[in-house]
Amino acid sequence: MDSPSSEYLSTKQLEEQIRLEEIRLLYGGTPFSFSASVVITLIIYNVVLGHVVSETNLNIWLFIMLSVMFVRSIDSYLFSKQDIQQQLNSSCRTRFFIGTGIAGTCWGLLPWLGFSPEIEYISFILVCMVGVIAGSLSTLSFRWETQALFLLPACILLISRLLIEDQSFFNATSFVLIVFVFFSLTAGKKIFDNTQQNIRLRLEAYNRERAIELLHQKQALHIQSTPLAIIEFDLELTITEWNNAAEKIFGYTHKEALNDNVMRLILPRENEAEQLGELLLNYKSISGKVIENKTKSGEVIFCEWYITTLTDDKKEIVGMAAMALDVTDKKQNETAIIKSKEEAEKANQAKSDFLSSMSHELRTPLNAILGFTQLLTYEKALTEKQQSHISEISNAGNLLLELVNQILDLARIEKGHLQLSMEKVTLVDCFNECSSMISPLAEKRHLSLNINTETSGYVIADYTRLKQVMLNLLSNAIKYNTENGSVSLKVLQKENGIVRICIIDTGTGISTEMLNEIFQPFNRLNAASTIEGTGIGLSISKQLVEMMNGEIGVSSKLNEGSEFWVELTGSLNIMTAIEKESKLPAASQAPDENTASSHKILVAEDNPTNQTLILSQLTTLGYTADMVKNGQEALNKMVNTKYDLLLTDCNMPLVDGYKLAKTIRERGNKLLPIIAITADAFPEKKAECLKVGMNEQITKPIDLNTLKNTLEKYLN
Ligand code: ADP
């Protein structure tokens, strides 16, 4: 840490102060030394007048002496009138040095100009000069240079005058003078060093004191004006410091706080203050802990505390210093935010639950609508108009089913209930399946569809969900395309084992501003109302791709087309075993009515409409079936009749589909194919069915072809 003095004065400022002090000391001695010099000059003049060789020379000396003293006195006076900066900046120091040198020379002229052949007068002059020189030294020794400047000319001139006479007394005196000069200068140097050191120490001490004083002033100001409560207390928890903010926050005045043991009052819980004290005595500081406190008026507030121990020079704890910030408002806001977040989460959960159950419930009536519509298409006696109406019902029903499925997906993703089964997905399989599903749509819109079904390679993904994403992107590329446009699917190998699947169209394109919103749910941008859609396909696709640890993106130019891409971990170069065993379902064969009719099927379904539908569907496919309303009836029926296959709804009264399958397997019938009909298409539903011993699960609304293929798979 910097010393306090350095906080107050920089080194440069300190040096300036020292210089100023020195120069003031030099000039400070001038009034006395000048007056003394004038008096001594006059005394010498009067004593030796009448005995000197040349009185004119003595008068000249007197004139020079008085002139020099006069000029130096004026200089000294001018110096005293200057301000600090001028005193520092002006050449007064140089002037003083020159003046001192001239004064020394003048005294050195005395033995020359005031020479007397009488030995006693020479001795008198000698004594006076030594006295003057010795006296001057006390004022000049503050600076080593001034001392030398005065002493050397005066003594050299004096000694040289004495040596000219070549008298043994003068020679001896000269020798003594030389010794005197040497010791004077040596002593002067020491005095000079000490004086400098003293000045420095004194100024440093002064500055340090000033800095400490300032620090105290600043601290006092901070302590009293800060919004932080600053509190100090001893080991008995008695308060020794209590600032304005503490008064404001806790309501106790400074006087009350110092007299009472307020720490126990503001920490209202039992033994809390003592526990705090104990904690601190173990040298554990408290930093930013929010503690519940009580004010004088009994109000509960929350403060953020910072407490540390104060130790003496032996590192023994002598007390504690604490800062507390009133964070009641912040705490209340936080609680309100947490509460509203919880409420929002609850509302969101309720929304997801509602969407989930609503879309689930919608599937049951949709099963009837789509199922019967599909059956009607097999009727031969329908007029063209009736067939067109049926086609409209079928289209609308399928759109509704798509919407229900998407909403169900969205709700499940939001609830975190969507589970993926990640595997190596052979691209060629996925692309082939997408191609065959999407081609009719492209043909209808007269678009050329270029899907490279020769692609080798794989990506790590959930097969069904990847197909869902691809179909969404491909159907969008077709829907939002222009007449005779094209849609292509390309794959690229990127660095770090990433495969990019691109779906490029030559359609309407998307403006740059709208690209930012494209993955928001229920945002159809500016899609024409004539184009069917729900606005959630891309949002689901994005979430699905991200769940598969991939990325999805788009680049587009208005009226030129768009390129949607999906990046997933994978490789295009490695031919793997799984590529060879295609996932594509084997081509379905037409039902053989003779074989079909010879099989006996039992159907367990409680919903009357669904009963009629499934019976009609089975009849259309050439099968005969018995119908029961629940699992219990099915078990009873199977006692007397041997069935080739059981189709069962899962949710039924008395004995549901799961229990029914479990009981059949437990009773030892391992071979009977049991097919579940569920309203949910979720993988976990399928897993649940397989777990209780069912062979397969088909989802409502039951598609006639799916039903046909499944029955054939298990009956043939
Ligand atoms: P939608 O059911 O409306 O197709 P999506 O979530 O799949 O819902 O797409 C959201 C919107 O993004 C669409 O309504 C459409 O405006 C725009 N969009 C999607 N794909 C394309 C595309 N290939 N070309 C132009 N616009 C597209």
XYZ file of C-alpha atoms and ligand atoms in Angstrom:
743
model
C 0.000 0.000 0.000
C 1.170 3.556 -0.654
C 2.251 5.588 2.300
C -0.212 8.291 3.321
C 2.292 10.995 2.344
C 2.377 9.766 -1.199
C -1.399 10.028 -1.214
C -1.035 13.666 -0.323
C 2.134 14.879 -2.122
C 3.941 13.410 -5.075
C 7.720 13.001 -4.901
C 8.124 15.967 -7.243
C 5.967 18.139 -5.010
C 7.949 17.059 -1.976
C 11.246 17.949 -3.669
C 9.858 21.380 -4.518
C 8.854 21.927 -0.917
C 12.331 21.007 0.260
C 13.863 23.434 -2.227
C 11.534 26.171 -1.086
C 12.347 25.541 2.548
C 16.101 25.728 1.859
C 15.935 28.930 -0.090
C 13.760 30.509 2.564
C 16.273 29.509 5.212
C 19.039 31.189 3.186
C 17.154 34.427 2.654
C 15.727 34.252 6.191
C 19.209 34.845 7.702
C 20.043 37.839 5.528
C 18.574 40.748 7.634
C 20.735 39.842 10.609
C 23.902 38.972 8.695
C 23.637 42.101 6.478
C 23.127 44.398 9.462
C 26.036 42.751 11.299
C 28.240 43.111 8.199
C 27.439 46.828 7.889
C 28.245 47.411 11.589
C 31.505 45.462 11.412
C 32.457 47.248 8.133
C 31.988 50.656 9.780
C 33.908 49.629 12.920
C 36.863 48.357 10.863
C 36.769 51.489 8.726
C 36.945 53.781 11.758
C 39.628 51.753 13.524
C 42.059 51.465 10.612
C 41.415 54.930 9.081
C 44.629 56.954 9.525
C 46.782 53.851 9.711
C 46.282 52.482 6.199
C 48.696 52.943 3.284
C 45.989 54.499 1.117
C 42.902 56.087 2.612
C 41.370 56.312 -0.889
C 41.594 52.539 -1.222
C 39.923 52.120 2.177
C 37.135 54.476 1.082
C 36.706 52.474 -2.124
C 36.441 49.300 -0.047
C 33.838 50.948 2.243
C 31.860 52.107 -0.775
C 31.949 48.640 -2.419
C 30.933 46.937 0.833
C 27.987 49.241 1.497
C 26.841 49.030 -2.152
C 26.926 45.241 -2.145
C 25.016 45.122 1.164
C 22.464 47.552 -0.195
C 21.885 45.589 -3.438
C 21.626 42.319 -1.516
C 19.172 43.828 0.964
C 16.961 44.943 -1.933
C 17.190 41.450 -3.445
C 16.253 39.952 -0.080
C 13.326 42.328 0.233
C 12.084 41.487 -3.290
C 12.340 37.797 -2.464
C 10.201 38.203 0.637
C 7.468 39.805 -1.503
C 7.329 36.950 -4.047
C 4.689 34.197 -3.838
C 5.632 30.553 -3.464
C 5.602 29.756 -7.158
C 7.732 32.792 -8.014
C 10.148 31.972 -5.224
C 10.455 28.474 -6.695
C 10.655 29.483 -10.321
C 12.661 32.749 -10.238
C 16.463 32.847 -10.326
C 16.681 34.063 -6.720
C 18.828 31.107 -5.729
C 21.392 31.914 -8.432
C 21.258 35.581 -7.407
C 21.867 34.627 -3.816
C 24.843 32.481 -4.849
C 26.357 35.345 -6.909
C 25.705 37.823 -4.084
C 27.414 35.497 -1.600
C 30.427 35.104 -3.906
C 30.701 38.912 -4.316
C 30.366 39.463 -0.543
C 33.156 36.921 0.096
C 35.338 38.663 -2.531
C 34.663 42.080 -0.900
C 35.800 40.799 2.481
C 38.855 39.335 0.735
C 39.633 42.839 -0.667
C 39.874 44.336 2.861
C 43.510 43.190 3.495
C 44.422 44.539 0.042
C 42.640 47.889 0.006
C 42.840 48.555 3.757
C 46.452 47.377 4.210
C 48.409 48.882 7.066
C 52.088 48.280 7.760
C 51.301 48.228 11.477
C 51.090 44.684 12.658
C 48.382 45.360 15.299
C 46.002 46.813 12.663
C 46.650 43.919 10.328
C 45.914 41.599 13.254
C 42.766 43.577 13.989
C 41.609 43.206 10.362
C 42.512 39.534 10.539
C 40.432 38.947 13.681
C 37.497 40.894 12.270
C 37.570 38.915 9.012
C 37.780 35.575 10.776
C 34.848 36.703 12.937
C 32.819 37.754 9.884
C 33.624 34.553 8.048
C 32.787 32.388 11.058
C 29.561 34.364 11.654
C 28.476 34.089 8.034
C 29.000 30.380 8.032
C 26.081 29.812 10.406
C 23.653 31.382 7.907
C 25.347 30.057 4.771
C 25.854 26.468 5.864
C 22.273 25.593 4.829
C 23.767 25.288 1.391
C 27.148 23.838 0.926
C 27.776 25.842 -2.259
C 27.095 29.263 -0.657
C 29.505 28.479 2.122
C 32.235 27.641 -0.373
C 31.383 30.709 -2.505
C 31.796 33.040 0.513
C 34.694 31.374 2.225
C 37.003 30.629 -0.696
C 37.380 34.133 -2.293
C 37.578 35.800 1.120
C 40.236 33.433 2.452
C 42.230 33.102 -0.772
C 42.542 36.892 -1.081
C 43.382 37.224 2.618
C 45.976 34.431 2.592
C 47.604 35.650 -0.640
C 47.916 39.160 0.871
C 49.534 37.713 3.981
C 51.934 35.546 1.989
C 53.145 38.532 -0.071
C 54.553 40.090 3.124
C 56.668 36.991 3.710
C 56.719 37.400 7.489
C 56.876 34.301 9.648
C 53.848 35.501 11.718
C 51.784 35.938 8.547
C 52.970 32.579 7.187
C 51.854 30.851 10.367
C 48.545 32.716 10.281
C 48.026 31.671 6.639
C 48.581 28.065 7.592
C 46.054 28.347 10.434
C 43.582 29.990 8.013
C 43.951 27.146 5.506
C 43.264 24.637 8.276
C 40.328 26.788 9.372
C 38.912 26.853 5.801
C 39.276 23.106 5.472
C 37.514 22.331 8.737
C 34.866 24.967 8.158
C 33.973 23.521 4.788
C 33.980 19.959 6.145
C 31.773 20.966 9.085
C 29.585 23.056 6.763
C 29.082 20.059 4.506
C 27.909 17.991 7.464
C 25.597 20.726 8.663
C 24.260 21.041 5.148
C 23.554 17.286 4.921
C 21.865 17.219 8.319
C 19.822 20.285 7.582
C 18.616 18.806 4.329
C 17.757 15.549 6.042
C 15.881 17.390 8.771
C 13.930 19.452 6.307
C 13.013 16.332 4.378
C 11.939 14.414 7.465
C 9.962 17.328 8.819
C 8.141 17.855 5.526
C 7.465 14.186 5.104
C 6.078 13.941 8.615
C 3.952 16.998 8.009
C 2.631 15.599 4.765
C 1.924 12.248 6.329
C -0.026 13.895 9.090
C -1.981 15.914 6.569
C -2.702 12.813 4.537
C -3.905 10.912 7.604
C -6.032 13.877 8.603
C -7.517 14.008 5.114
C -8.108 10.274 5.168
C -9.946 10.602 8.446
C -12.018 13.429 7.069
C -12.866 11.402 3.970
C -13.666 8.324 6.022
C -15.881 10.301 8.346
C -17.677 11.783 5.363
C -18.118 8.376 3.740
C -19.236 6.744 6.943
C -21.845 9.395 7.569
C -23.117 9.819 4.023
C -23.074 6.218 2.756
C -26.388 4.342 2.461
C -24.581 1.384 4.078
C -25.047 0.954 7.801
C -21.538 0.928 9.278
C -21.372 -0.691 12.655
C -18.491 -1.704 14.867
C -18.853 -3.758 18.016
C -16.621 -5.384 20.597
C -16.466 -8.983 21.734
C -19.462 -8.446 24.054
C -21.388 -7.229 20.992
C -21.477 -3.708 22.412
C -21.626 -1.144 19.628
C -18.702 1.237 19.282
C -19.547 2.776 15.900
C -23.043 3.470 14.511
C -23.389 5.755 11.501
C -26.310 7.772 10.094
C -27.384 4.994 7.742
C -27.524 2.542 10.654
C -29.797 5.014 12.464
C -31.995 5.268 9.386
C -32.166 1.546 8.681
C -32.636 0.202 12.213
C -34.302 3.224 13.851
C -31.985 3.391 16.894
C -30.144 6.676 17.396
C -26.380 6.774 17.755
C -26.765 7.267 21.514
C -29.233 4.414 21.927
C -27.084 2.087 19.883
C -23.960 2.815 21.908
C -25.702 2.303 25.244
C -27.851 -0.750 24.521
C -26.786 -4.056 23.165
C -28.509 -3.317 19.896
C -26.950 -6.234 18.013
C -29.201 -8.547 20.024
C -32.201 -6.363 19.184
C -31.662 -6.111 15.452
C -30.944 -9.841 15.183
C -34.262 -10.950 16.676
C -33.945 -14.728 16.476
C -32.844 -16.471 19.610
C -29.051 -16.612 20.083
C -28.519 -15.342 16.534
C -26.208 -12.537 17.655
C -24.194 -14.955 19.818
C -23.935 -17.465 16.977
C -22.745 -14.705 14.704
C -20.163 -13.633 17.266
C -18.954 -17.220 17.655
C -18.634 -17.606 13.917
C -16.557 -14.455 13.678
C -14.393 -15.430 16.617
C -13.368 -18.416 14.532
C -12.023 -15.918 12.022
C -14.811 -16.606 9.562
C -15.985 -13.461 7.833
C -19.501 -12.953 6.496
C -19.838 -11.592 2.994
C -23.142 -10.708 1.354
C -25.305 -12.868 3.638
C -28.930 -11.723 3.707
C -30.182 -11.787 7.303
C -33.659 -11.033 8.616
C -33.513 -8.046 10.989
C -35.927 -6.120 13.150
C -36.096 -2.330 13.414
C -36.816 -0.348 16.575
C -40.472 -0.103 15.508
C -40.661 -3.902 15.196
C -40.743 -3.960 11.414
C -39.068 -6.972 9.795
C -36.475 -6.003 7.215
C -33.803 -7.851 5.257
C -30.212 -6.678 5.214
C -27.181 -7.874 3.296
C -24.309 -8.132 5.825
C -20.565 -7.919 5.382
C -18.770 -8.550 8.678
C -15.116 -8.976 9.395
C -13.008 -9.167 12.537
C -10.715 -6.415 13.802
C -7.414 -7.631 15.226
C -4.641 -6.038 17.269
C -0.920 -6.212 16.500
C -0.781 -9.727 17.978
C -3.570 -10.806 15.634
C -5.961 -11.196 18.584
C -9.574 -10.339 17.770
C -10.608 -7.143 19.491
C -13.890 -6.448 17.773
C -15.858 -6.612 14.569
C -16.615 -4.220 11.758
C -19.848 -4.652 9.860
C -21.609 -3.115 6.899
C -25.289 -3.728 6.233
C -27.372 -2.788 3.228
C -31.158 -2.700 3.433
C -32.295 -5.088 0.686
C -35.914 -5.465 1.800
C -37.289 -4.041 -1.455
C -34.976 -6.229 -3.539
C -35.933 -9.290 -1.499
C -39.639 -8.518 -1.863
C -39.203 -8.030 -5.604
C -37.314 -11.308 -5.838
C -40.074 -13.122 -3.957
C -42.667 -11.528 -6.230
C -40.644 -12.535 -9.306
C -40.234 -16.111 -8.061
C -43.963 -16.267 -7.293
C -44.965 -14.906 -10.669
C -42.440 -17.232 -12.350
C -43.972 -20.175 -10.516
C -47.427 -19.009 -11.518
C -46.316 -18.589 -15.115
C -44.760 -22.048 -15.043
C -47.964 -23.460 -13.587
C -50.028 -21.682 -16.241
C -47.664 -22.946 -18.922
C -47.924 -26.448 -17.497
C -51.716 -26.143 -17.438
C -51.617 -24.952 -21.036
C -49.425 -27.866 -22.075
C -51.675 -30.291 -20.164
C -54.739 -28.797 -21.780
C -53.218 -28.946 -25.270
C -52.074 -32.475 -24.656
C -55.407 -33.791 -23.377
C -57.421 -31.792 -25.881
C -55.476 -33.076 -28.836
C -55.644 -36.574 -27.392
C -59.422 -36.351 -27.060
C -59.675 -34.976 -30.596
C -58.060 -38.075 -32.013
C -61.006 -40.308 -31.002
C -63.689 -38.464 -33.019
C -61.121 -37.968 -35.786
C -60.662 -41.707 -35.875
C -64.339 -42.066 -36.718
C -64.369 -39.209 -39.247
C -61.286 -40.327 -41.150
C -62.014 -44.027 -40.802
C -65.582 -43.819 -42.128
C -64.504 -41.368 -44.851
C -61.875 -43.815 -45.974
C -64.449 -46.635 -45.975
C -66.816 -44.518 -48.054
C -64.194 -44.193 -50.769
C -64.558 -47.941 -51.296
C -68.289 -47.514 -52.051
C -68.965 -48.014 -55.722
C -72.440 -46.502 -55.909
C -71.348 -42.930 -55.100
C -71.979 -40.044 -57.477
C -69.083 -37.854 -58.586
C -70.353 -35.024 -56.374
C -70.517 -37.317 -53.344
C -66.972 -38.527 -54.052
C -65.769 -34.910 -54.237
C -67.451 -34.157 -50.885
C -65.817 -37.219 -49.348
C -62.458 -36.095 -50.657
C -63.012 -32.645 -49.048
C -63.918 -34.282 -45.704
C -60.826 -36.478 -45.953
C -58.522 -33.490 -46.705
C -59.964 -31.393 -43.900
C -59.818 -34.358 -41.515
C -56.174 -35.027 -42.392
C -55.265 -31.379 -41.904
C -56.968 -31.439 -38.512
C -55.088 -34.614 -37.647
C -51.784 -32.977 -38.629
C -52.604 -29.987 -36.456
C -53.536 -32.217 -33.523
C -50.316 -34.189 -33.921
C -48.206 -31.038 -34.091
C -49.868 -29.501 -31.047
C -49.347 -32.745 -29.209
C -45.667 -32.728 -30.182
C -45.253 -29.118 -29.112
C -46.893 -29.774 -25.754
C -44.724 -32.814 -25.184
C -41.521 -30.973 -26.122
C -42.451 -28.112 -23.764
C -43.160 -30.541 -20.938
C -39.893 -32.336 -21.654
C -41.814 -35.562 -22.234
C -40.590 -36.198 -25.744
C -38.100 -39.018 -25.769
C -35.827 -39.697 -28.681
C -34.220 -42.906 -29.679
C -30.874 -41.875 -31.135
C -29.293 -44.272 -33.605
C -27.293 -44.353 -36.822
C -29.878 -43.406 -39.414
C -29.052 -44.475 -42.961
C -29.672 -41.426 -45.099
C -30.724 -43.388 -48.154
C -33.582 -45.048 -46.208
C -34.825 -41.782 -44.798
C -34.592 -40.022 -48.173
C -36.326 -42.877 -50.025
C -39.213 -42.855 -47.606
C -39.535 -39.067 -47.725
C -39.318 -39.126 -51.518
C -42.132 -41.636 -51.911
C -44.322 -39.757 -49.433
C -43.744 -36.307 -50.874
C -43.627 -37.084 -54.645
C -47.446 -37.067 -55.128
C -47.593 -33.555 -53.663
C -44.799 -32.343 -55.962
C -46.455 -33.927 -58.988
C -49.737 -32.263 -58.108
C -47.976 -28.871 -58.070
C -46.010 -29.685 -61.270
C -42.691 -29.290 -59.503
C -39.520 -31.196 -60.215
C -38.339 -33.025 -57.107
C -34.636 -33.951 -57.025
C -33.806 -36.116 -54.058
C -30.515 -37.924 -54.301
C -31.559 -41.370 -53.124
C -28.116 -42.779 -53.992
C -26.556 -40.969 -51.063
C -24.414 -43.149 -48.877
C -23.725 -42.341 -45.259
C -25.512 -41.892 -41.977
C -26.391 -39.362 -39.318
C -26.935 -39.834 -35.600
C -30.625 -39.089 -35.106
C -34.041 -40.426 -34.163
C -35.274 -42.021 -37.383
C -38.958 -41.046 -37.017
C -38.234 -37.507 -35.866
C -35.624 -36.914 -38.593
C -38.190 -38.072 -41.147
C -40.724 -35.682 -39.574
C -38.286 -32.771 -39.950
C -37.388 -33.708 -43.544
C -41.056 -34.069 -44.524
C -41.844 -30.700 -42.960
C -39.037 -28.963 -44.840
C -39.826 -30.753 -48.119
C -43.574 -30.090 -47.909
C -42.853 -26.400 -47.141
C -40.483 -26.245 -50.136
C -43.352 -27.566 -52.280
C -46.148 -25.528 -50.652
C -44.319 -22.212 -50.887
C -43.032 -22.833 -54.427
C -44.131 -21.421 -57.744
C -45.606 -23.249 -60.719
C -42.955 -25.391 -62.500
C -40.410 -24.651 -59.844
C -38.064 -27.202 -58.342
C -37.142 -28.703 -54.988
C -33.803 -30.434 -54.405
C -32.332 -32.277 -51.475
C -28.538 -32.349 -51.216
C -26.087 -33.580 -48.623
C -22.617 -32.291 -47.818
C -19.871 -33.592 -45.569
C -18.623 -30.803 -43.307
C -15.618 -30.715 -40.997
C -15.628 -32.369 -37.571
C -17.904 -35.194 -38.587
C -20.953 -33.063 -39.396
C -23.333 -33.826 -42.250
C -25.412 -31.006 -43.721
C -28.716 -31.838 -45.389
C -29.952 -28.982 -47.605
C -33.456 -28.552 -48.993
C -33.386 -25.971 -51.748
C -36.454 -24.537 -53.465
C -37.065 -21.975 -56.179
C -40.140 -20.623 -54.433
C -41.418 -17.357 -53.001
C -38.478 -16.887 -50.646
C -38.534 -15.039 -47.334
C -37.593 -11.410 -46.665
C -34.558 -10.760 -44.424
C -36.708 -9.177 -41.680
C -38.987 -12.184 -41.544
C -36.146 -14.707 -41.423
C -35.621 -13.839 -37.742
C -39.164 -14.894 -36.886
C -39.364 -18.006 -39.000
C -38.827 -20.522 -36.188
C -41.383 -18.925 -33.833
C -44.409 -21.146 -33.150
C -47.734 -20.187 -34.776
C -46.007 -17.580 -36.918
C -47.011 -18.085 -40.517
C -45.143 -14.929 -41.602
C -47.051 -13.647 -44.587
C -48.101 -17.005 -45.988
C -51.099 -16.757 -48.288
C -54.260 -17.972 -46.579
C -54.891 -20.283 -49.527
C -51.825 -22.325 -48.529
C -52.741 -24.769 -45.813
C -50.592 -24.718 -42.712
C -50.483 -24.269 -38.961
C -47.290 -22.251 -38.460
C -45.757 -24.698 -35.980
C -43.948 -27.152 -38.248
C -40.656 -25.232 -38.312
C -40.786 -24.491 -34.595
C -41.138 -28.215 -33.872
C -38.449 -29.048 -36.434
C -36.009 -26.675 -34.747
C -36.656 -28.142 -31.318
C -36.388 -31.686 -32.635
C -33.096 -30.997 -34.442
C -31.667 -29.362 -31.336
C -32.774 -32.331 -29.237
C -30.852 -34.486 -31.706
C -27.772 -32.307 -30.943
C -27.967 -30.704 -34.362
C -28.597 -27.300 -35.865
C -31.160 -25.991 -38.291
C -30.953 -22.806 -40.339
C -32.158 -21.027 -43.416
C -30.962 -18.600 -46.047
C -33.400 -17.077 -48.456
C -33.936 -14.362 -51.048
C -37.355 -12.924 -51.689
C -38.817 -14.172 -54.986
C -35.754 -16.320 -55.662
C -36.094 -19.219 -53.261
C -34.909 -20.605 -49.947
C -32.380 -23.064 -48.647
C -33.183 -24.779 -45.348
C -30.392 -26.864 -43.832
C -30.048 -29.328 -41.014
C -26.669 -30.274 -39.558
C -26.216 -33.481 -37.599
C -23.304 -35.620 -36.518
C -22.581 -38.264 -39.150
C -20.565 -39.260 -42.138
C -21.212 -39.531 -45.866
C -18.263 -41.731 -46.717
C -18.478 -44.761 -44.501
C -20.659 -47.556 -45.784
C -21.957 -49.303 -42.733
C -23.753 -52.535 -42.235
C -26.930 -50.764 -41.325
C -27.033 -49.123 -44.732
C -27.544 -52.475 -46.267
C -30.415 -53.587 -44.106
C -32.980 -51.104 -45.288
C -35.580 -49.808 -42.910
C -38.097 -49.440 -45.641
C -41.151 -51.557 -45.073
C -41.589 -54.418 -47.492
C -43.977 -53.604 -50.312
C -47.473 -54.482 -49.173
C -49.346 -57.150 -50.956
C -52.989 -57.055 -51.837
C -55.130 -58.932 -49.331
C -56.030 -62.411 -50.301
C -59.717 -62.440 -49.502
C -59.879 -66.197 -49.173
C -57.088 -66.398 -46.662
C -58.344 -63.286 -44.887
C -61.859 -64.583 -44.351
C -60.607 -67.843 -42.886
C -59.011 -66.011 -39.902
C -60.943 -65.368 -36.733
C -60.329 -62.017 -35.086
C -61.534 -60.769 -31.699
C -61.926 -57.027 -31.219
C -62.168 -55.422 -27.748
C -63.428 -51.804 -27.978
C -65.820 -49.917 -25.688
C -66.683 -46.941 -27.902
C -69.756 -47.826 -30.051
C -68.682 -45.631 -32.985
C -65.219 -47.103 -33.010
C -66.758 -50.583 -32.755
C -68.797 -49.972 -35.917
C -65.779 -48.460 -37.674
C -63.297 -51.212 -36.927
C -65.840 -53.897 -37.843
C -66.510 -52.131 -41.146
C -62.777 -51.750 -41.809
C -62.171 -55.430 -41.109
C -65.110 -56.404 -43.338
C -63.709 -54.194 -46.124
C -60.399 -56.007 -45.806
C -62.210 -59.342 -45.962
C -61.978 -60.395 -42.314
C -64.683 -61.536 -39.920
C -64.500 -60.514 -36.278
C -66.246 -60.832 -32.941
C -66.726 -57.665 -30.884
C -66.585 -57.351 -27.089
C -66.896 -54.206 -24.931
C -64.032 -54.756 -22.505
C -61.176 -56.990 -21.427
C -63.290 -59.108 -19.118
C -65.717 -59.977 -21.931
C -62.738 -60.771 -24.166
C -61.315 -63.204 -21.609
C -64.746 -64.892 -21.257
C -65.111 -65.137 -25.016
C -61.695 -66.703 -25.442
C -62.592 -69.543 -23.096
C -64.858 -71.161 -25.706
C -63.524 -69.772 -28.991
C -60.044 -69.967 -30.473
C -59.025 -66.708 -32.168
C -56.165 -66.076 -34.590
C -55.616 -62.454 -33.534
C -56.787 -59.977 -30.882
C -57.250 -56.292 -31.634
C -57.732 -54.360 -28.414
C -58.312 -50.800 -27.334
C -56.135 -49.840 -24.356
C -58.505 -47.776 -22.215
C -61.615 -49.824 -21.420
C -63.755 -50.277 -18.310
C -63.376 -53.303 -15.950
C -60.303 -54.893 -17.552
C -58.307 -52.587 -19.829
C -56.195 -53.618 -22.826
C -52.923 -53.858 -20.856
C -54.420 -56.134 -18.190
C -56.110 -58.205 -20.859
C -52.812 -58.835 -22.706
C -50.981 -59.549 -19.466
C -53.609 -62.085 -18.335
C -53.577 -63.861 -21.699
C -49.788 -64.234 -21.569
C -49.865 -65.268 -17.918
C -52.393 -67.962 -18.763
C -49.811 -69.457 -21.106
C -51.108 -68.238 -24.479
C -47.862 -66.950 -25.901
C -48.674 -67.282 -29.595
C -51.858 -65.253 -30.034
C -50.942 -61.999 -31.857
C -52.242 -59.081 -29.773
C -52.435 -55.707 -31.517
C -53.121 -52.602 -29.442
C -55.150 -49.688 -30.805
C -54.135 -46.476 -29.025
C -55.014 -42.841 -29.389
C -51.390 -41.858 -28.595
C -48.600 -42.291 -31.088
C -45.895 -41.852 -28.457
C -42.990 -44.319 -28.325
C -43.508 -44.815 -24.588
C -47.083 -45.935 -25.272
C -45.733 -48.528 -27.676
C -43.136 -49.610 -25.133
C -45.885 -49.999 -22.510
C -47.860 -52.218 -24.894
C -44.863 -54.398 -25.733
C -43.992 -54.713 -22.064
C -47.293 -56.362 -21.175
C -46.882 -58.874 -24.006
C -48.600 -57.238 -26.977
C -47.001 -57.732 -30.374
C -47.733 -54.416 -32.052
C -49.436 -51.089 -31.604
C -51.357 -49.097 -34.196
C -52.511 -45.559 -33.710
C -55.903 -43.977 -34.150
C -57.119 -42.775 -36.581
C -56.623 -46.223 -38.036
C -55.496 -46.078 -41.613
C -56.913 -48.922 -43.668
C -53.567 -49.735 -45.300
C -51.751 -49.799 -41.966
C -54.416 -52.089 -40.552
C -54.195 -54.330 -43.572
C -50.380 -54.579 -43.458
C -50.328 -55.243 -39.722
C -52.955 -57.989 -39.927
C -51.177 -59.611 -42.847
C -47.866 -59.486 -41.010
C -49.257 -61.466 -38.078
C -51.833 -63.685 -39.801
C -49.873 -64.875 -42.809
P -46.749 -23.804 -41.970
O -47.651 -24.850 -41.461
O -47.396 -22.466 -42.039
O -46.071 -24.186 -43.226
P -44.125 -23.808 -40.766
O -43.731 -23.646 -39.359
O -43.676 -25.026 -41.448
O -45.687 -23.636 -40.812
O -43.567 -22.537 -41.552
C -43.751 -21.249 -41.010
C -43.825 -20.205 -42.101
O -42.549 -20.054 -42.730
C -44.755 -20.562 -43.209
O -46.077 -20.163 -42.912
C -44.172 -19.772 -44.381
O -44.659 -18.427 -44.364
C -42.701 -19.742 -44.107
N -41.958 -20.765 -44.873
C -41.586 -21.994 -44.454
N -40.895 -22.644 -45.392
C -40.816 -21.812 -46.450
C -40.232 -21.917 -47.767
N -39.569 -22.992 -48.155
N -40.346 -20.842 -48.584
C -40.998 -19.734 -48.206
N -41.582 -19.580 -46.992
C -41.500 -20.617 -46.125
